């Protein structure tokens, strides 16, 4: 055992085994295999930087499933890859270039800038792939993909042209969510909403008759410069005579009509609303219905444009202040009210978005609505947990057309060419033949496609589509997708859309939507009322249980750099090891919407890894003289604990299979943990020790125990392997090497045969995952649990008596009948699991001083050890002295006739009861003191 360190060192083990797996092609899947397929395509991380905890979580969970299914005999394929992440990556590179060179994107040609982005992509992707390997991800690296590689480019062009030819893609002037910092349109799903304090401005709009006016209310008074109408409800009696009249728009001095439209809510405000089709989504629809003009008053960077007169060049907030001041000066401002406003913010730049009129490309979503609904409703795609179905259906019912064009340079350039009054859509490589013949006469659309367009094709583009490949035939549809619930609409729904449209099948059978990871943030309040968040380094001590000062506040929040609550997965691996990190993540995943990631979990599972290591080390120390299984386990030599642990093993195997099937990862991790730590190490190994050490039993019994320990350890490490692959591969290999060239005897029992079959595998990653060999035996487990109750009772008595763990005591079991016979038959369990010197059975109570516990029909008695008798005598004498003073005081009161005559009857009765009870207690103390002598 000299080569077996006492403490587990993950650094020594992890790099060795990952290289072994990769060099041995253990991750590679065969499209021509006869095995049933199990496929996952990795949610491709963005090439913006490095992996975060969300990636670590998803990749751990997907790797658990892939390793589990691989061990179950499936042809398991996990396709790795990265995402070009258009706007996010372009923004990062722009910032990086400006910091290094002082130049902005427009200072480069498109080609020059893209060279910088590709260099960034290659560097970032290298880091990401290294991190995925550190996480233990068993991806098929021979199939590595990128959302802008040649195959993806062809898939994007093919899909775009098919949709274009089918009339599902169109270009038009449309109101979009415009990011004035990134200078691009965003789809509805890319908009985050924040609630902010604002105002509601009530403005008087005079009619051109010079007599009447209408008051409208708005949260964006600067947009009145783009107003083209005022709308009222057609049934609103107040405004019947106003419909068809004109208003002289304040500040702009333009005439605009008063129109009737049923969208207006008569009971809200004055019942009249301003219509600004170029800067409000609802107004845009109203404008279409009434054929109203669209007046855009903003530049792309959210400045007032040339149509706004003296306000030209002002930012939105500045213009708002100036407009309000002018309205007040000219007598048009009626009043201002405080108002909470829901503001749309860019999910990338965090800029306040503007509804902005521009020419964009769109997908007609109405054509896919029914397919998207039926895919989930009819069970072609199963959403897990199912409570997400209602959210999904609500979103699909309220779909708007998908804006797919982005005003960026990094991404899939839209495969459309303009020239000679024509539009060409081309899905081939390079440029269309017409363009090749006359390059000067044609121009390609400068916009790129929304990142989610190529991401939506990911499940089949990674299989080689549009080519009819062996991979596509074997591995599509994929088996499951695991992702955060926050991209249910960004990505999941769009993959379903594209899968149904191009392949006539959904892209996966099941989708597990995990909760979002929250970290604990800590802060102090400054004197001015602002909050100062503690740094990640400062908070770490509190995460690990250090006392939190009174001036420090904390709560669980979404991970954010500004809040200092981000946890770096690679830092965790360095501190605790990959297996501990994976186990901690797995145990944290429930079906809830939020995952509170407690750093103490990682410490806990680092200790668990050490427990696994040392438990296995003990088993190996006691297998040195066992090199063969012979005919396997001798059923006649199996004891209660042997039968119990085999029953528990079968139950545990079934439970973990079910947990992984149901995506209850936390329960799978907990059950695997409990089996190894509690059932195997804390109970069974302790019970085996007297036999292994030769204190009880004969050589045949000892050999039987050794074989069973090897079988149990083999099953335990294979059960744990999908979650903790590194330590289990190390232990499995050591076990396998201990039994070289082993073969199963035809007489061997099923447990032995299954274990030997596992040892014939080249590695744990390829070994069969444990299957339940028999049913759990409730009667055996019930009997063992009764013995365990006796063990717990003995331990409780000793704890109450404060007997040191090292001190052995005598035990008397008082009682008779079946329970007493059971205890007598399995006495070795009590002897092994409790520090008892001798165990006796009796039908009579004992007068010796000690402590008792009742378990069923049995009474357990432990006499007071000599070392504690003096301490107990002093305690009893002190108690007797205190009790004596109380009795004497009560006797004095009751002997006082004046007190008895004046005191209420119930008070006197209460004192008499207290005296009687005190005298009984005094008698019991005297009895105990006598028994101590």
mmCIF file of N, CA and C in Angstrom, residues 838-930:
data_model
loop_
_atom_site.group_PDB
_atom_site.id
_atom_site.type_symbol
_atom_site.label_atom_id
_atom_site.label_comp_id
_atom_site.label_asym_id
_atom_site.label_seq_id
_atom_site.Cartn_x
_atom_site.Cartn_y
_atom_site.Cartn_z
ATOM 1 N N UNK A 838 -19.076 -6.140 26.849
ATOM 2 C CA UNK A 838 -19.826 -7.399 26.931
ATOM 3 C C UNK A 838 -21.307 -7.089 26.755
ATOM 4 N N UNK A 839 -22.043 -8.071 26.237
ATOM 5 C CA UNK A 839 -23.488 -7.924 26.058
ATOM 6 C C UNK A 839 -24.164 -9.112 26.716
ATOM 7 N N UNK A 840 -25.102 -8.802 27.623
ATOM 8 C CA UNK A 840 -25.826 -9.869 28.329
ATOM 9 C C UNK A 840 -27.322 -9.708 28.092
ATOM 10 N N UNK A 841 -28.031 -10.820 28.184
ATOM 11 C CA UNK A 841 -29.489 -10.804 28.072
ATOM 12 C C UNK A 841 -30.082 -11.140 29.432
ATOM 13 N N UNK A 842 -31.185 -10.499 29.791
ATOM 14 C CA UNK A 842 -31.812 -10.725 31.099
ATOM 15 C C UNK A 842 -33.317 -10.559 30.972
ATOM 16 N N UNK A 843 -34.037 -11.243 31.890
ATOM 17 C CA UNK A 843 -35.492 -11.072 31.934
ATOM 18 C C UNK A 843 -35.887 -10.090 33.025
ATOM 19 N N UNK A 844 -34.902 -9.718 33.879
ATOM 20 C CA UNK A 844 -35.212 -8.901 35.063
ATOM 21 C C UNK A 844 -34.514 -7.546 34.991
ATOM 22 N N UNK A 845 -35.146 -6.576 35.671
ATOM 23 C CA UNK A 845 -34.536 -5.256 35.820
ATOM 24 C C UNK A 845 -33.307 -5.368 36.710
ATOM 25 N N UNK A 846 -32.382 -4.447 36.554
ATOM 26 C CA UNK A 846 -31.182 -4.436 37.384
ATOM 27 C C UNK A 846 -31.230 -3.248 38.337
ATOM 28 N N UNK A 847 -30.629 -3.431 39.513
ATOM 29 C CA UNK A 847 -30.588 -2.331 40.482
ATOM 30 C C UNK A 847 -29.320 -1.501 40.349
ATOM 31 N N UNK A 848 -28.430 -1.924 39.445
ATOM 32 C CA UNK A 848 -27.185 -1.188 39.233
ATOM 33 C C UNK A 848 -27.492 0.186 38.656
ATOM 34 N N UNK A 849 -26.671 1.186 39.037
ATOM 35 C CA UNK A 849 -26.894 2.549 38.560
ATOM 36 C C UNK A 849 -26.450 2.657 37.096
ATOM 37 N N UNK A 850 -27.280 3.296 36.269
ATOM 38 C CA UNK A 850 -26.930 3.466 34.861
ATOM 39 C C UNK A 850 -28.055 4.162 34.129
ATOM 40 N N UNK A 851 -28.087 3.972 32.804
ATOM 41 C CA UNK A 851 -29.099 4.633 31.973
ATOM 42 C C UNK A 851 -29.736 3.600 31.059
ATOM 43 N N UNK A 852 -30.991 3.893 30.670
ATOM 44 C CA UNK A 852 -31.750 2.923 29.872
ATOM 45 C C UNK A 852 -32.372 3.594 28.648
ATOM 46 N N UNK A 853 -32.790 2.739 27.712
ATOM 47 C CA UNK A 853 -33.567 3.182 26.545
ATOM 48 C C UNK A 853 -34.499 2.046 26.164
ATOM 49 N N UNK A 854 -35.682 2.392 25.692
ATOM 50 C CA UNK A 854 -36.670 1.400 25.269
ATOM 51 C C UNK A 854 -36.669 1.334 23.738
ATOM 52 N N UNK A 855 -36.517 0.153 23.185
ATOM 53 C CA UNK A 855 -36.602 -0.067 21.734
ATOM 54 C C UNK A 855 -37.558 -1.236 21.527
ATOM 55 N N UNK A 856 -38.769 -0.917 21.055
ATOM 56 C CA UNK A 856 -39.780 -1.968 20.885
ATOM 57 C C UNK A 856 -40.093 -2.611 22.228
ATOM 58 N N UNK A 857 -39.969 -3.935 22.292
ATOM 59 C CA UNK A 857 -40.253 -4.649 23.543
ATOM 60 C C UNK A 857 -39.003 -4.810 24.403
ATOM 61 N N UNK A 858 -37.874 -4.278 23.946
ATOM 62 C CA UNK A 858 -36.602 -4.448 24.657
ATOM 63 C C UNK A 858 -36.222 -3.192 25.415
ATOM 64 N N UNK A 859 -35.553 -3.437 26.545
ATOM 65 C CA UNK A 859 -35.002 -2.340 27.330
ATOM 66 C C UNK A 859 -33.487 -2.510 27.348
ATOM 67 N N UNK A 860 -32.783 -1.460 26.929
ATOM 68 C CA UNK A 860 -31.323 -1.499 26.915
ATOM 69 C C UNK A 860 -30.798 -0.775 28.143
ATOM 70 N N UNK A 861 -29.831 -1.391 28.809
ATOM 71 C CA UNK A 861 -29.272 -0.802 30.039
ATOM 72 C C UNK A 861 -27.746 -0.774 29.951
ATOM 73 N N UNK A 862 -27.196 0.413 30.207
ATOM 74 C CA UNK A 862 -25.735 0.559 30.282
ATOM 75 C C UNK A 862 -25.391 1.065 31.679
ATOM 76 N N UNK A 863 -24.620 0.278 32.453
ATOM 77 C CA UNK A 863 -24.242 0.730 33.793
ATOM 78 C C UNK A 863 -23.271 1.911 33.710
ATOM 79 N N UNK A 864 -23.317 2.722 34.743
ATOM 80 C CA UNK A 864 -22.419 3.866 34.802
ATOM 81 C C UNK A 864 -20.978 3.383 34.912
ATOM 82 N N UNK A 865 -20.076 3.798 34.021
ATOM 83 C CA UNK A 865 -18.663 3.398 34.128
ATOM 84 C C UNK A 865 -18.046 3.947 35.412
ATOM 85 N N UNK A 866 -17.102 3.216 35.944
ATOM 86 C CA UNK A 866 -16.447 3.627 37.186
ATOM 87 C C UNK A 866 -15.868 5.026 37.066
ATOM 88 N N UNK A 867 -15.328 5.355 35.889
ATOM 89 C CA UNK A 867 -14.675 6.656 35.695
ATOM 90 C C UNK A 867 -15.658 7.813 35.830
ATOM 91 N N UNK A 868 -16.968 7.511 35.683
ATOM 92 C CA UNK A 868 -17.958 8.581 35.746
ATOM 93 C C UNK A 868 -18.750 8.585 37.049
ATOM 94 N N UNK A 869 -18.546 7.554 37.865
ATOM 95 C CA UNK A 869 -19.362 7.440 39.083
ATOM 96 C C UNK A 869 -19.122 8.594 40.051
ATOM 97 N N UNK A 870 -17.867 8.972 40.266
ATOM 98 C CA UNK A 870 -17.558 10.046 41.206
ATOM 99 C C UNK A 870 -18.157 11.363 40.710
ATOM 100 N N UNK A 871 -18.039 11.576 39.406
ATOM 101 C CA UNK A 871 -18.603 12.796 38.813
ATOM 102 C C UNK A 871 -20.112 12.826 38.999
ATOM 103 N N UNK A 872 -20.769 11.662 38.822
ATOM 104 C CA UNK A 872 -22.211 11.575 38.975
ATOM 105 C C UNK A 872 -22.620 11.731 40.440
ATOM 106 N N UNK A 873 -21.795 11.158 41.391
ATOM 107 C CA UNK A 873 -22.097 11.289 42.815
ATOM 108 C C UNK A 873 -22.094 12.755 43.235
ATOM 109 N N UNK A 874 -21.099 13.507 42.782
ATOM 110 C CA UNK A 874 -21.011 14.936 43.114
ATOM 111 C C UNK A 874 -22.200 15.697 42.539
ATOM 112 N N UNK A 875 -22.600 15.343 41.334
ATOM 113 C CA UNK A 875 -23.744 16.008 40.706
ATOM 114 C C UNK A 875 -25.024 15.734 41.488
ATOM 115 N N UNK A 876 -25.210 14.466 41.921
ATOM 116 C CA UNK A 876 -26.414 14.113 42.667
ATOM 117 C C UNK A 876 -26.448 14.788 44.035
ATOM 118 N N UNK A 877 -25.293 14.876 44.708
ATOM 119 C CA UNK A 877 -25.245 15.527 46.025
ATOM 120 C C UNK A 877 -25.580 17.011 45.907
ATOM 121 N N UNK A 878 -25.093 17.631 44.835
ATOM 122 C CA UNK A 878 -25.392 19.038 44.602
ATOM 123 C C UNK A 878 -26.896 19.219 44.343
ATOM 124 N N UNK A 879 -27.457 18.294 43.585
ATOM 125 C CA UNK A 879 -28.885 18.346 43.290
ATOM 126 C C UNK A 879 -29.701 18.103 44.552
ATOM 127 N N UNK A 880 -29.218 17.156 45.423
ATOM 128 C CA UNK A 880 -29.915 16.861 46.680
ATOM 129 C C UNK A 880 -29.917 18.084 47.589
ATOM 130 N N UNK A 881 -28.784 18.781 47.645
ATOM 131 C CA UNK A 881 -28.668 19.978 48.505
ATOM 132 C C UNK A 881 -29.644 21.055 48.038
ATOM 133 N N UNK A 882 -29.702 21.259 46.745
ATOM 134 C CA UNK A 882 -30.599 22.274 46.182
ATOM 135 C C UNK A 882 -32.056 21.899 46.422
ATOM 136 N N UNK A 883 -32.368 20.597 46.258
ATOM 137 C CA UNK A 883 -33.724 20.111 46.445
ATOM 138 C C UNK A 883 -34.137 20.198 47.912
ATOM 139 N N UNK A 884 -33.191 19.938 48.820
ATOM 140 C CA UNK A 884 -33.467 19.993 50.259
ATOM 141 C C UNK A 884 -33.881 21.398 50.677
ATOM 142 N N UNK A 885 -33.177 22.427 50.157
ATOM 143 C CA UNK A 885 -33.520 23.818 50.473
ATOM 144 C C UNK A 885 -34.931 24.142 49.988
ATOM 145 N N UNK A 886 -35.277 23.643 48.814
ATOM 146 C CA UNK A 886 -36.612 23.902 48.265
ATOM 147 C C UNK A 886 -37.677 23.233 49.122
ATOM 148 N N UNK A 887 -37.412 21.977 49.570
ATOM 149 C CA UNK A 887 -38.383 21.244 50.409
ATOM 150 C C UNK A 887 -38.571 21.955 51.734
ATOM 151 N N UNK A 888 -37.468 22.372 52.340
ATOM 152 C CA UNK A 888 -37.550 23.043 53.654
ATOM 153 C C UNK A 888 -38.329 24.342 53.532
ATOM 154 N N UNK A 889 -38.125 25.081 52.445
ATOM 155 C CA UNK A 889 -38.848 26.344 52.239
ATOM 156 C C UNK A 889 -40.341 26.080 52.097
ATOM 157 N N UNK A 890 -40.680 25.037 51.342
ATOM 158 C CA UNK A 890 -42.102 24.698 51.134
ATOM 159 C C UNK A 890 -42.733 24.224 52.442
ATOM 160 N N UNK A 891 -41.996 23.414 53.209
ATOM 161 C CA UNK A 891 -42.513 22.919 54.497
ATOM 162 C C UNK A 891 -42.788 24.083 55.449
ATOM 163 N N UNK A 892 -41.889 25.069 55.450
ATOM 164 C CA UNK A 892 -42.045 26.223 56.346
ATOM 165 C C UNK A 892 -43.312 26.994 56.004
ATOM 166 N N UNK A 893 -43.554 27.181 54.709
ATOM 167 C CA UNK A 893 -44.755 27.907 54.290
ATOM 168 C C UNK A 893 -46.016 27.163 54.709
ATOM 169 N N UNK A 894 -46.012 25.861 54.480
ATOM 170 C CA UNK A 894 -47.210 25.074 54.786
ATOM 171 C C UNK A 894 -47.429 24.935 56.298
ATOM 172 N N UNK A 895 -46.345 25.076 57.098
ATOM 173 C CA UNK A 895 -46.472 24.983 58.553
ATOM 174 C C UNK A 895 -46.986 26.286 59.155
ATOM 175 N N UNK A 896 -46.958 27.351 58.363
ATOM 176 C CA UNK A 896 -47.401 28.673 58.822
ATOM 177 C C UNK A 896 -48.919 28.761 58.671
ATOM 178 N N UNK A 897 -49.623 28.700 59.831
ATOM 179 C CA UNK A 897 -51.084 28.687 59.818
ATOM 180 C C UNK A 897 -51.680 29.969 59.257
ATOM 181 N N UNK A 898 -51.022 31.095 59.533
ATOM 182 C CA UNK A 898 -51.530 32.385 59.022
ATOM 183 C C UNK A 898 -51.505 32.382 57.482
ATOM 184 N N UNK A 899 -50.383 31.861 56.901
ATOM 185 C CA UNK A 899 -50.273 31.773 55.438
ATOM 186 C C UNK A 899 -51.369 30.872 54.870
ATOM 187 N N UNK A 900 -51.578 29.705 55.531
ATOM 188 C CA UNK A 900 -52.553 28.739 55.014
ATOM 189 C C UNK A 900 -53.964 29.314 55.042
ATOM 190 N N UNK A 901 -54.247 30.157 56.085
ATOM 191 C CA UNK A 901 -55.602 30.706 56.212
ATOM 192 C C UNK A 901 -55.867 31.806 55.178
ATOM 193 N N UNK A 902 -54.827 32.560 54.779
ATOM 194 C CA UNK A 902 -55.019 33.691 53.865
ATOM 195 C C UNK A 902 -54.799 33.317 52.388
ATOM 196 N N UNK A 903 -53.949 32.318 52.156
ATOM 197 C CA UNK A 903 -53.619 31.967 50.756
ATOM 198 C C UNK A 903 -54.798 31.280 50.077
ATOM 199 N N UNK A 904 -54.984 31.521 48.760
ATOM 200 C CA UNK A 904 -56.052 30.824 48.018
ATOM 201 C C UNK A 904 -55.853 29.310 48.099
ATOM 202 N N UNK A 905 -56.930 28.608 48.050
ATOM 203 C CA UNK A 905 -56.894 27.160 48.196
ATOM 204 C C UNK A 905 -55.995 26.505 47.149
ATOM 205 N N UNK A 906 -56.084 27.005 45.862
ATOM 206 C CA UNK A 906 -55.302 26.378 44.784
ATOM 207 C C UNK A 906 -53.795 26.578 44.984
ATOM 208 N N UNK A 907 -53.399 27.694 45.632
ATOM 209 C CA UNK A 907 -51.980 27.949 45.906
ATOM 210 C C UNK A 907 -51.468 26.946 46.926
ATOM 211 N N UNK A 908 -52.281 26.732 47.965
ATOM 212 C CA UNK A 908 -51.886 25.771 49.006
ATOM 213 C C UNK A 908 -51.778 24.373 48.404
ATOM 214 N N UNK A 909 -52.767 24.004 47.565
ATOM 215 C CA UNK A 909 -52.736 22.675 46.940
ATOM 216 C C UNK A 909 -51.506 22.503 46.046
ATOM 217 N N UNK A 910 -51.151 23.576 45.346
ATOM 218 C CA UNK A 910 -49.982 23.521 44.460
ATOM 219 C C UNK A 910 -48.705 23.309 45.260
ATOM 220 N N UNK A 911 -48.594 23.980 46.417
ATOM 221 C CA UNK A 911 -47.427 23.811 47.277
ATOM 222 C C UNK A 911 -47.356 22.402 47.849
ATOM 223 N N UNK A 912 -48.504 21.857 48.219
ATOM 224 C CA UNK A 912 -48.530 20.490 48.758
ATOM 225 C C UNK A 912 -48.082 19.485 47.692
ATOM 226 N N UNK A 913 -48.527 19.710 46.441
ATOM 227 C CA UNK A 913 -48.097 18.834 45.341
ATOM 228 C C UNK A 913 -46.598 18.944 45.095
ATOM 229 N N UNK A 914 -46.083 20.189 45.161
ATOM 230 C CA UNK A 914 -44.651 20.410 44.954
ATOM 231 C C UNK A 914 -43.839 19.733 46.048
ATOM 232 N N UNK A 915 -44.341 19.764 47.295
ATOM 233 C CA UNK A 915 -43.642 19.118 48.406
ATOM 234 C C UNK A 915 -43.607 17.614 48.209
ATOM 235 N N UNK A 916 -44.742 17.052 47.803
ATOM 236 C CA UNK A 916 -44.816 15.610 47.585
ATOM 237 C C UNK A 916 -43.859 15.176 46.467
ATOM 238 N N UNK A 917 -43.840 15.948 45.387
ATOM 239 C CA UNK A 917 -42.954 15.618 44.260
ATOM 240 C C UNK A 917 -41.491 15.750 44.678
ATOM 241 N N UNK A 918 -41.166 16.793 45.446
ATOM 242 C CA UNK A 918 -39.799 17.002 45.912
ATOM 243 C C UNK A 918 -39.329 15.864 46.795
ATOM 244 N N UNK A 919 -40.212 15.369 47.667
ATOM 245 C CA UNK A 919 -39.852 14.255 48.550
ATOM 246 C C UNK A 919 -39.583 12.978 47.741
ATOM 247 N N UNK A 920 -40.409 12.764 46.670
ATOM 248 C CA UNK A 920 -40.178 11.600 45.807
ATOM 249 C C UNK A 920 -38.825 11.713 45.094
ATOM 250 N N UNK A 921 -38.525 12.949 44.600
ATOM 251 C CA UNK A 921 -37.245 13.165 43.925
ATOM 252 C C UNK A 921 -36.076 12.938 44.889
ATOM 253 N N UNK A 922 -36.266 13.373 46.114
ATOM 254 C CA UNK A 922 -35.219 13.202 47.133
ATOM 255 C C UNK A 922 -34.985 11.708 47.385
ATOM 256 N N UNK A 923 -36.078 10.939 47.413
ATOM 257 C CA UNK A 923 -35.978 9.493 47.621
ATOM 258 C C UNK A 923 -35.231 8.836 46.457
ATOM 259 N N UNK A 924 -35.520 9.281 45.200
ATOM 260 C CA UNK A 924 -34.862 8.721 44.024
ATOM 261 C C UNK A 924 -33.370 9.048 44.034
ATOM 262 N N UNK A 925 -33.027 10.287 44.449
ATOM 263 C CA UNK A 925 -31.618 10.672 44.527
ATOM 264 C C UNK A 925 -30.884 9.809 45.555
ATOM 265 N N UNK A 926 -31.561 9.591 46.688
ATOM 266 C CA UNK A 926 -30.953 8.754 47.734
ATOM 267 C C UNK A 926 -30.706 7.343 47.206
ATOM 268 N N UNK A 927 -31.696 6.818 46.437
ATOM 269 C CA UNK A 927 -31.536 5.470 45.878
ATOM 270 C C UNK A 927 -30.343 5.419 44.926
ATOM 271 N N UNK A 928 -30.213 6.453 44.077
ATOM 272 C CA UNK A 928 -29.118 6.495 43.105
ATOM 273 C C UNK A 928 -27.765 6.592 43.805
ATOM 274 N N UNK A 929 -27.725 7.399 44.893
ATOM 275 C CA UNK A 929 -26.461 7.542 45.637
ATOM 276 C C UNK A 929 -26.065 6.220 46.280
ATOM 277 N N UNK A 930 -27.065 5.487 46.772
ATOM 278 C CA UNK A 930 -26.787 4.186 47.377
ATOM 279 C C UNK A 930 -26.228 3.218 46.333
#
